Amino acid sequence: MTCDLNQKEYYLKSSLYVMSSLSESFGIVLLESMNFGVPCIAFCSAKGAKKILDDVKFTVIEDRNINEMSKVIIELLNDKKNLLKMLWMLKKYTEFF
């Protein structure tokens, strides 16, 4: 995967990727985030994202439930143990490819 240096730096500094779009045919940014080891969450209305996140047991938020999305973001950023668990699952998933 090629990317410019600034893009890579941002991914490597990120604790979490939030796909906040309400509809997404396929989440290429989601795959980029996963490639750099960044845990992800998205709304279930983002069909491509839902399939990918279901595979790795990441968090998929009920369709357009902004309050739930906010709650999950705060919980994950405050729960380093759960965030590390997500990173471990992501590592296992990306090893498959």
Coordinates of N, CA and C in Angstrom, one line a residue, residues 15 34 36-40 55-58 80-96:
S15 N -5.5 6.8 17.8 CA -5.9 5.7 18.7 C -7.1 5.0 18.2
M34 N -7.0 0.0 9.2 CA -6.7 -1.3 9.7 C -5.2 -1.7 9.3
F36 N -2.7 0.1 9.2 CA -1.8 0.8 10.1 C -2.0 0.4 11.5
G37 N -2.9 -0.5 11.8 CA -3.2 -1.0 13.2 C -4.1 -0.1 14.0
V38 N -5.0 0.7 13.3 CA -5.9 1.6 14.1 C -7.2 0.9 14.2
P39 N -7.7 0.7 15.5 CA -9.0 0.1 15.7 C -10.1 1.1 15.1
C40 N -11.2 0.5 14.7 CA -12.2 1.2 13.9 C -13.6 1.0 14.5
D55 N -16.3 -8.9 10.6 CA -15.2 -10.0 10.5 C -14.2 -9.9 11.6
V56 N -13.9 -8.7 12.1 CA -12.9 -8.6 13.1 C -13.5 -8.3 14.5
K57 N -14.8 -8.3 14.6 CA -15.5 -8.1 15.8 C -15.3 -6.7 16.4
F58 N -15.1 -5.7 15.5 CA -15.0 -4.4 15.9 C -16.4 -3.8 16.2
K80 N -8.2 1.6 28.0 CA -7.0 1.1 27.2 C -7.0 -0.4 27.1
K81 N -7.5 -1.1 28.0 CA -7.5 -2.6 28.0 C -8.3 -3.1 26.8
N82 N -9.5 -2.5 26.6 CA -10.4 -2.9 25.5 C -9.7 -2.4 24.2
L83 N -9.1 -1.3 24.1 CA -8.5 -0.8 22.9 C -7.3 -1.7 22.5
L84 N -6.6 -2.2 23.5 CA -5.5 -3.1 23.2 C -6.0 -4.4 22.7
K85 N -7.1 -4.9 23.3 CA -7.8 -6.1 22.8 C -8.2 -5.9 21.3
M86 N -8.7 -4.8 21.0 CA -9.1 -4.5 19.6 C -7.8 -4.6 18.7
L87 N -6.7 -4.0 19.2 CA -5.5 -4.0 18.4 C -5.0 -5.4 18.2
W88 N -5.1 -6.3 19.2 CA -4.7 -7.7 19.1 C -5.6 -8.4 18.0
M89 N -6.9 -8.2 18.1 CA -7.8 -8.8 17.1 C -7.4 -8.3 15.7
L90 N -7.1 -7.0 15.6 CA -6.8 -6.5 14.3 C -5.5 -7.1 13.7
K91 N -4.5 -7.3 14.6 CA -3.3 -7.9 14.2 C -3.5 -9.3 13.7
K92 N -4.3 -10.0 14.4 CA -4.7 -11.4 14.0 C -5.4 -11.4 12.6
Y93 N -6.3 -10.5 12.4 CA -7.1 -10.4 11.2 C -6.2 -10.0 10.0
T94 N -5.3 -9.0 10.2 CA -4.5 -8.6 9.1 C -3.4 -9.6 8.8
E95 N -3.0 -10.5 9.7 CA -2.0 -11.5 9.4 C -2.6 -12.5 8.4
F96 N -3.9 -12.6 8.3 CA -4.5 -13.5 7.4 C -4.2 -13.1 5.9

